[in-house]
CSV table of C-alpha atoms and ligand atoms in Angstrom, one decimal:
chain,number,residue,atom,x,y,z
A,217,MET,CA,0.0,0.0,0.0
A,218,ASP,CA,1.4,3.4,-0.9
A,219,GLY,CA,-1.3,5.3,0.9
A,220,ALA,CA,-2.6,7.1,-2.2
A,221,THR,CA,-6.4,7.5,-2.3
A,222,ALA,CA,-8.1,6.3,-5.5
A,223,PRO,CA,-10.0,9.2,-7.2
A,224,THR,CA,-13.7,9.2,-6.6
A,225,PRO,CA,-15.4,7.9,-9.7
A,226,LYS,CA,-17.5,10.6,-11.5
A,227,PRO,CA,-21.2,10.0,-11.7
A,228,PRO,CA,-22.5,9.0,-15.1
A,229,LEU,CA,-24.3,11.5,-17.3
A,230,ASP,CA,-26.1,10.6,-20.5
A,231,LEU,CA,-26.0,13.6,-22.8
A,232,LEU,CA,-28.5,13.7,-25.6
A,233,ILE,CA,-27.5,16.4,-28.1
A,234,ALA,CA,-30.2,17.6,-30.4
A,235,ALA,CA,-29.7,17.9,-34.1
A,236,PRO,CA,-30.2,20.2,-35.9
A,237,ARG,CA,-29.0,22.9,-33.5
A,238,GLY,CA,-27.0,26.1,-33.7
A,239,PHE,CA,-26.2,28.2,-36.7
A,240,CYS,CA,-28.9,28.5,-39.4
A,241,ALA,CA,-28.2,29.6,-43.0
A,242,GLY,CA,-29.4,33.1,-42.3
A,243,VAL,CA,-26.9,33.6,-39.4
A,244,ASP,CA,-24.1,32.0,-41.3
A,245,ARG,CA,-24.7,34.4,-44.2
A,246,ALA,CA,-25.0,37.5,-41.9
A,247,ILE,CA,-21.7,36.7,-40.2
A,248,ARG,CA,-20.0,36.0,-43.6
A,249,ILE,CA,-21.3,39.4,-44.9
A,250,VAL,CA,-19.6,41.3,-42.0
A,251,GLU,CA,-16.3,39.3,-42.5
A,252,LEU,CA,-16.3,39.8,-46.2
A,253,ALA,CA,-17.1,43.5,-45.8
A,254,ILE,CA,-14.1,43.9,-43.5
A,255,GLU,CA,-11.9,42.1,-46.1
A,256,ARG,CA,-13.3,44.1,-49.0
A,257,PHE,CA,-13.5,47.6,-47.5
A,258,GLY,CA,-11.1,47.3,-44.6
A,259,ALA,CA,-11.9,48.0,-40.9
A,260,PRO,CA,-13.9,49.6,-39.5
A,261,VAL,CA,-17.1,48.3,-40.9
A,262,TYR,CA,-20.1,49.5,-38.9
A,263,VAL,CA,-23.0,47.1,-38.1
A,264,ARG,CA,-26.4,48.5,-37.1
A,265,HIS,CA,-27.6,46.4,-34.2
A,266,GLU,CA,-26.0,43.0,-33.1
A,267,ILE,CA,-25.6,41.2,-36.5
A,268,VAL,CA,-27.1,38.1,-34.7
A,269,HIS,CA,-28.0,37.8,-31.1
A,270,ASN,CA,-24.9,36.3,-29.6
A,271,ARG,CA,-22.2,38.1,-27.7
A,272,HIS,CA,-19.5,35.6,-28.7
A,273,VAL,CA,-20.2,36.2,-32.4
A,274,ILE,CA,-20.2,40.0,-31.7
A,275,GLU,CA,-16.9,39.9,-29.8
A,276,ASP,CA,-15.3,37.8,-32.5
A,277,LEU,CA,-16.4,40.2,-35.2
A,278,ARG,CA,-15.4,43.2,-33.1
A,279,SER,CA,-11.9,41.8,-32.8
A,280,LYS,CA,-11.8,41.6,-36.7
A,281,GLY,CA,-12.8,45.3,-37.1
A,282,ALA,CA,-16.6,45.5,-36.8
A,283,VAL,CA,-18.1,48.3,-34.8
A,284,PHE,CA,-21.6,47.7,-33.5
A,285,VAL,CA,-24.1,50.6,-33.1
A,286,GLU,CA,-27.8,50.8,-32.6
A,287,GLU,CA,-28.8,53.6,-34.9
A,288,LEU,CA,-27.6,54.9,-38.3
A,289,ASP,CA,-26.8,58.4,-37.0
A,290,GLU,CA,-23.9,56.7,-35.0
A,291,VAL,CA,-22.3,55.7,-38.3
A,292,PRO,CA,-19.8,58.2,-39.5
A,293,ASP,CA,-19.9,59.4,-43.1
A,294,GLY,CA,-17.8,57.5,-45.6
A,295,VAL,CA,-17.7,54.1,-43.9
A,296,PRO,CA,-19.7,51.0,-44.9
A,297,VAL,CA,-22.6,49.8,-42.7
A,298,VAL,CA,-24.2,46.4,-42.5
A,299,PHE,CA,-27.8,45.8,-41.5
A,300,SER,CA,-28.4,42.9,-39.1
A,301,ALA,CA,-30.0,39.5,-40.0
A,302,HIS,CA,-33.2,40.6,-38.3
A,303,GLY,CA,-34.0,43.2,-40.9
A,304,VAL,CA,-34.6,46.9,-40.7
A,305,PRO,CA,-37.6,49.3,-41.4
A,306,LYS,CA,-37.6,50.7,-44.9
A,307,VAL,CA,-36.6,54.1,-43.6
A,308,VAL,CA,-33.2,52.8,-42.6
A,309,PRO,CA,-31.7,52.0,-46.1
A,310,ALA,CA,-33.5,55.1,-47.4
A,311,GLN,CA,-31.6,57.3,-44.8
A,312,ALA,CA,-28.4,55.5,-45.6
A,313,SER,CA,-28.8,56.2,-49.3
A,314,GLU,CA,-29.6,59.8,-48.6
A,315,ARG,CA,-26.3,60.1,-46.7
A,316,GLY,CA,-24.4,58.3,-49.5
A,317,LEU,CA,-23.4,55.5,-47.2
A,318,GLU,CA,-22.3,52.2,-48.6
A,319,PHE,CA,-24.6,49.6,-47.0
A,320,LEU,CA,-24.9,45.9,-47.1
A,321,ASP,CA,-28.1,44.2,-46.1
A,322,ALA,CA,-27.6,41.0,-44.0
A,323,THR,CA,-31.4,40.6,-43.5
A,324,CYS,CA,-32.1,36.9,-43.6
A,325,PRO,CA,-33.8,36.1,-47.0
A,326,LEU,CA,-36.6,34.4,-45.1
A,327,VAL,CA,-37.3,37.6,-43.2
A,328,SER,CA,-37.1,39.6,-46.5
A,329,LYS,CA,-39.7,37.2,-47.8
A,330,VAL,CA,-42.1,38.2,-45.1
A,331,HIS,CA,-41.3,41.9,-45.8
A,332,ARG,CA,-42.3,41.4,-49.5
A,333,GLN,CA,-45.5,39.7,-48.6
A,334,ALA,CA,-46.4,42.5,-46.2
A,335,GLU,CA,-45.9,45.1,-49.0
A,336,ARG,CA,-47.9,43.1,-51.5
A,337,LEU,CA,-50.8,42.6,-49.0
A,338,VAL,CA,-51.0,46.2,-48.1
A,339,ASP,CA,-50.8,47.2,-51.9
A,340,ASN,CA,-53.8,44.9,-52.3
A,341,GLY,CA,-55.7,46.7,-49.6
A,342,ARG,CA,-55.5,44.1,-46.8
A,343,HIS,CA,-54.9,45.0,-43.2
A,344,ILE,CA,-52.3,42.7,-41.7
A,345,LEU,CA,-52.4,41.1,-38.3
A,346,PHE,CA,-48.7,40.4,-37.5
A,347,ILE,CA,-48.0,37.7,-35.0
A,348,GLY,CA,-44.8,38.5,-33.1
A,349,HIS,CA,-43.1,39.9,-30.0
A,350,ARG,CA,-43.2,43.6,-29.5
A,351,GLY,CA,-39.8,45.3,-29.5
A,352,HIS,CA,-37.9,42.5,-31.2
A,353,PRO,CA,-35.8,44.0,-34.0
A,354,GLU,CA,-37.4,41.6,-36.6
A,355,VAL,CA,-40.8,42.9,-35.6
A,356,ILE,CA,-39.7,46.5,-35.8
A,357,GLY,CA,-38.2,45.8,-39.2
A,358,THR,CA,-41.3,44.1,-40.5
A,359,LEU,CA,-43.8,46.7,-39.2
A,360,GLY,CA,-41.5,49.3,-40.8
A,361,GLN,CA,-42.2,47.9,-44.3
A,362,VAL,CA,-45.6,49.3,-44.6
A,363,PRO,CA,-47.2,52.6,-43.7
A,364,GLU,CA,-48.1,53.2,-40.1
A,365,GLY,CA,-51.5,51.7,-39.1
A,366,ALA,CA,-51.4,49.1,-42.0
A,367,MET,CA,-50.3,46.3,-39.6
A,368,THR,CA,-51.5,45.4,-36.1
A,369,LEU,CA,-49.3,43.4,-33.8
A,370,VAL,CA,-50.8,40.3,-32.2
A,371,GLU,CA,-48.6,38.9,-29.4
A,372,THR,CA,-50.8,36.4,-27.6
A,373,ILE,CA,-53.9,34.3,-27.9
A,374,GLU,CA,-55.6,36.9,-25.7
A,375,ASP,CA,-54.8,39.6,-28.3
A,376,ALA,CA,-56.2,37.3,-31.0
A,377,GLU,CA,-59.4,36.9,-29.1
A,378,ARG,CA,-59.7,40.7,-28.3
A,379,ILE,CA,-58.7,42.4,-31.5
A,380,MET,CA,-61.4,44.4,-33.2
A,381,PRO,CA,-60.2,45.3,-36.7
A,382,ALA,CA,-62.0,48.1,-38.6
A,383,ASP,CA,-62.6,45.8,-41.7
A,384,PRO,CA,-62.8,42.2,-40.4
A,385,GLY,CA,-63.5,40.9,-43.9
A,386,ASN,CA,-60.3,42.2,-45.4
A,387,LEU,CA,-57.5,40.8,-43.2
A,388,ALA,CA,-54.3,38.8,-43.7
A,389,PHE,CA,-51.8,37.5,-41.2
A,390,LEU,CA,-48.1,37.1,-41.2
A,391,THR,CA,-45.7,36.0,-38.5
A,392,GLN,CA,-42.3,36.6,-37.1
A,393,THR,CA,-39.9,33.9,-38.3
A,394,THR,CA,-38.7,32.7,-34.8
A,395,LEU,CA,-41.9,32.0,-32.9
A,396,SER,CA,-43.1,28.9,-31.1
A,397,VAL,CA,-44.7,26.7,-33.7
A,398,ASP,CA,-47.4,25.5,-31.2
A,399,ASP,CA,-48.2,29.0,-29.8
A,400,THR,CA,-48.5,30.4,-33.2
A,401,ALA,CA,-50.8,27.6,-34.4
A,402,ALA,CA,-53.1,28.4,-31.5
A,403,ILE,CA,-53.1,32.1,-32.3
A,404,VAL,CA,-53.7,31.4,-36.0
A,405,ALA,CA,-56.6,29.1,-35.1
A,406,ALA,CA,-58.2,31.8,-33.0
A,407,LEU,CA,-57.8,34.4,-35.8
A,408,GLN,CA,-59.2,32.0,-38.4
A,409,ARG,CA,-62.2,31.2,-36.2
A,410,ARG,CA,-62.9,34.8,-35.6
A,411,PHE,CA,-62.2,36.0,-39.1
A,412,PRO,CA,-62.9,33.1,-41.5
A,413,SER,CA,-61.8,35.1,-44.6
A,414,ILE,CA,-58.4,36.0,-43.2
A,415,ARG,CA,-55.7,35.4,-45.7
A,416,ALA,CA,-52.8,33.1,-44.7
A,417,PRO,CA,-49.2,33.6,-45.9
A,418,HIS,CA,-47.8,31.6,-48.8
A,419,GLY,CA,-46.1,28.8,-46.9
A,420,GLU,CA,-45.0,29.1,-43.3
A,421,ASP,CA,-43.4,32.3,-42.1
A,422,ILE,CA,-41.8,30.5,-39.1
A,423,CYS,CA,-38.6,29.5,-40.7
A,424,TYR,CA,-37.2,26.0,-41.3
A,425,ALA,CA,-34.4,26.5,-38.7
A,426,THR,CA,-36.8,27.6,-36.0
A,427,SER,CA,-39.2,24.7,-36.7
A,428,ASN,CA,-36.5,22.1,-37.0
A,429,ARG,CA,-34.7,23.1,-33.7
A,430,GLN,CA,-38.0,23.0,-31.9
A,431,ALA,CA,-38.9,19.6,-33.3
A,432,ALA,CA,-35.5,18.3,-32.3
A,433,VAL,CA,-36.1,19.5,-28.7
A,434,LYS,CA,-39.6,18.0,-28.7
A,435,ASP,CA,-38.0,14.7,-29.8
A,436,ILE,CA,-35.4,14.4,-27.0
A,437,ALA,CA,-37.1,16.3,-24.1
A,438,PRO,CA,-39.2,13.4,-22.9
A,439,GLN,CA,-36.1,11.2,-22.5
A,440,CYS,CA,-34.3,13.9,-20.5
A,441,ASP,CA,-34.4,14.9,-16.8
A,442,ALA,CA,-33.3,18.4,-17.8
A,443,LEU,CA,-32.3,20.3,-20.9
A,444,ILE,CA,-29.9,23.1,-21.5
A,445,VAL,CA,-30.2,25.5,-24.4
A,446,ILE,CA,-27.1,27.5,-25.3
A,447,GLY,CA,-28.2,30.9,-26.6
A,448,ALA,CA,-28.6,34.6,-25.7
A,449,PRO,CA,-31.5,35.8,-23.6
A,450,ASN,CA,-32.5,38.2,-26.4
A,451,SER,CA,-32.4,35.5,-29.0
A,452,SER,CA,-36.1,34.7,-29.7
A,453,ASN,CA,-35.5,31.3,-31.2
A,454,SER,CA,-33.3,30.2,-28.2
A,455,VAL,CA,-35.9,31.4,-25.7
A,456,ARG,CA,-38.5,29.4,-27.5
A,457,LEU,CA,-36.4,26.2,-27.4
A,458,ALA,CA,-36.3,26.3,-23.6
A,459,GLU,CA,-40.1,26.9,-23.6
A,460,VAL,CA,-40.6,23.9,-25.9
A,461,ALA,CA,-38.7,21.6,-23.4
A,462,GLU,CA,-40.6,22.9,-20.5
A,463,ARG,CA,-43.9,22.4,-22.2
A,464,ALA,CA,-42.8,18.8,-22.7
A,465,GLY,CA,-42.5,18.5,-18.9
A,466,THR,CA,-38.7,18.8,-18.9
A,467,ARG,CA,-37.1,21.6,-16.9
A,468,ALA,CA,-34.9,23.7,-19.0
A,469,LYS,CA,-32.3,26.4,-18.7
A,470,LEU,CA,-31.0,28.9,-21.3
A,471,ILE,CA,-27.4,29.8,-20.7
A,472,GLN,CA,-25.0,31.9,-22.9
A,473,ASP,CA,-22.0,29.5,-22.5
A,474,ALA,CA,-20.3,27.1,-20.1
A,475,SER,CA,-19.3,29.8,-17.7
A,476,GLU,CA,-23.0,30.1,-16.7
A,477,LEU,CA,-23.4,26.4,-16.0
A,478,ASP,CA,-24.6,25.9,-12.4
A,479,PHE,CA,-23.7,22.3,-11.4
A,480,ALA,CA,-26.2,22.5,-8.5
A,481,TRP,CA,-29.0,22.8,-11.1
A,482,LEU,CA,-27.9,19.4,-12.4
A,483,ALA,CA,-28.4,17.6,-9.1
A,484,GLY,CA,-30.2,14.3,-9.7
A,485,VAL,CA,-29.9,14.6,-13.4
A,486,ARG,CA,-29.0,11.3,-15.1
A,487,THR,CA,-29.9,12.2,-18.7
A,488,LEU,CA,-29.3,15.7,-19.9
A,489,GLY,CA,-30.5,17.2,-23.2
A,490,LEU,CA,-28.5,19.9,-25.0
A,491,THR,CA,-29.2,22.2,-27.9
A,492,ALA,CA,-28.2,25.6,-29.2
A,493,GLY,CA,-30.2,28.5,-30.7
A,494,ALA,CA,-29.7,29.5,-34.3
A,495,SER,CA,-27.2,32.2,-33.4
A,496,ALA,CA,-25.0,30.2,-31.1
A,497,PRO,CA,-21.7,28.8,-32.4
A,498,GLU,CA,-21.0,25.1,-32.1
A,499,ARG,CA,-17.8,25.8,-30.1
A,500,LEU,CA,-20.0,26.9,-27.2
A,501,VAL,CA,-21.7,23.5,-27.3
A,502,ARG,CA,-18.3,21.8,-27.2
A,503,GLY,CA,-17.2,24.1,-24.4
A,504,LEU,CA,-20.2,23.0,-22.3
A,505,VAL,CA,-19.5,19.3,-23.0
A,506,GLU,CA,-16.0,19.8,-21.7
A,507,LYS,CA,-17.2,21.5,-18.6
A,508,LEU,CA,-19.6,18.7,-17.9
A,509,GLN,CA,-16.8,16.2,-18.3
A,510,GLU,CA,-15.0,17.9,-15.4
A,511,ARG,CA,-17.7,16.5,-13.0
A,512,PHE,CA,-19.4,13.7,-14.9
A,513,ASP,CA,-18.5,10.6,-16.8
A,514,VAL,CA,-20.3,11.9,-19.9
A,515,SER,CA,-21.6,9.6,-22.6
A,516,GLU,CA,-22.8,11.8,-25.4
A,517,ARG,CA,-25.1,10.9,-28.2
A,518,GLU,CA,-26.4,13.1,-31.0
A,519,ILE,CA,-30.1,12.5,-31.8
A,520,ALA,CA,-30.5,13.3,-35.5
A,521,GLY,CA,-33.6,15.1,-36.7
A,522,ALA,CA,-34.2,17.0,-40.0
A,523,ILE,CA,-31.4,17.3,-42.4
A,524,GLU,CA,-30.7,21.0,-43.3
A,525,LEU,CA,-29.2,21.8,-46.7
A,526,MET,CA,-30.4,25.4,-46.9
A,527,THR,CA,-27.8,28.0,-48.0
A,528,PHE,CA,-28.4,31.6,-49.0
A,529,LYS,CA,-26.5,33.7,-51.6
A,530,LEU,CA,-24.4,36.6,-50.6
A,531,PRO,CA,-25.3,40.2,-51.6
A,532,ARG,CA,-24.1,40.9,-55.1
A,533,ALA,CA,-21.6,43.5,-53.9
A,534,LEU,CA,-19.7,40.7,-52.0
A,535,GLU,CA,-19.9,37.9,-54.4
A,536,VAL,CA,-16.5,36.6,-55.3
A,537,ALA,CA,-15.8,37.4,-59.0
B,1628,SF4,FE1,-33.2,33.3,-41.1
B,1628,SF4,FE2,-34.6,31.6,-39.5
B,1628,SF4,FE3,-32.0,31.9,-39.2
B,1628,SF4,FE4,-33.7,33.8,-38.5
B,1628,SF4,S1,-33.5,31.8,-37.5
B,1628,SF4,S2,-31.7,34.0,-39.6
B,1628,SF4,S3,-35.2,33.6,-40.1
B,1628,SF4,S4,-33.0,31.0,-41.0
């Protein structure tokens, strides 16, 4: 006997990692636009609003030469500016043009699709009920595609039950792209019951990435004692992922990265689910797995869901010749 004490074995932890998770095609494209703009024009490149809602992405781009501001009047003359993936009201590019600023629009094409539908519906004389969360930049951007008063925001099922449009026979609805699939279906059902002639969008406005990530969480949540979502608290799709798990009866926590992991919260957890919102880089997922390995004997398994092949073209100004 040499007197050495054998290390205490770590408790086992089954880690079920949802797929798909993390970056979507719109986030990928938006980040690439900022990187290419820095390469093409040189630093600094200004970005109006967080390009995507993730502080790690922001810090990384800042270190490469991006400067983040909230409003266009914070952008000095003569430097390029990028608009975030969430989209901007029409007045923003108009003001940029007036000032002669070089601007690049990183609005996700799936958000732009909703913008175009909004314009068409209003041109055809419809009043739009827009399902979304007040104050979210995507909602501000979409409301800003049409004249004031042409769109009414519906946030909840209670709003849907209460709303009294001036011309109930001439309505259409559209939605934010990153909503809860289930909540939105309930709101839409209420609107369709109250206003049977309401026009639905062409195809789903909730985007493929939001739906796929929610479906993947729904799939694994029942097998998990708890589930962690990596994402920012202001990331709509990340917040929705935690809600989806909780609705499935699995307690869930949204954390920005491994530094926010509270091991006490994992007491009694034998099977843990893990996913990441559409703006969270995969390295944050790996960082969390490594942190879990410090205290647990982790056996990880990826549970594959929908296969995503979506990619979006870059703005013409940045296309490689
Ligand atoms: Fe586009 Fe959806 Fe990604 Fe938002 S979450 S950037 S709408 S693909």
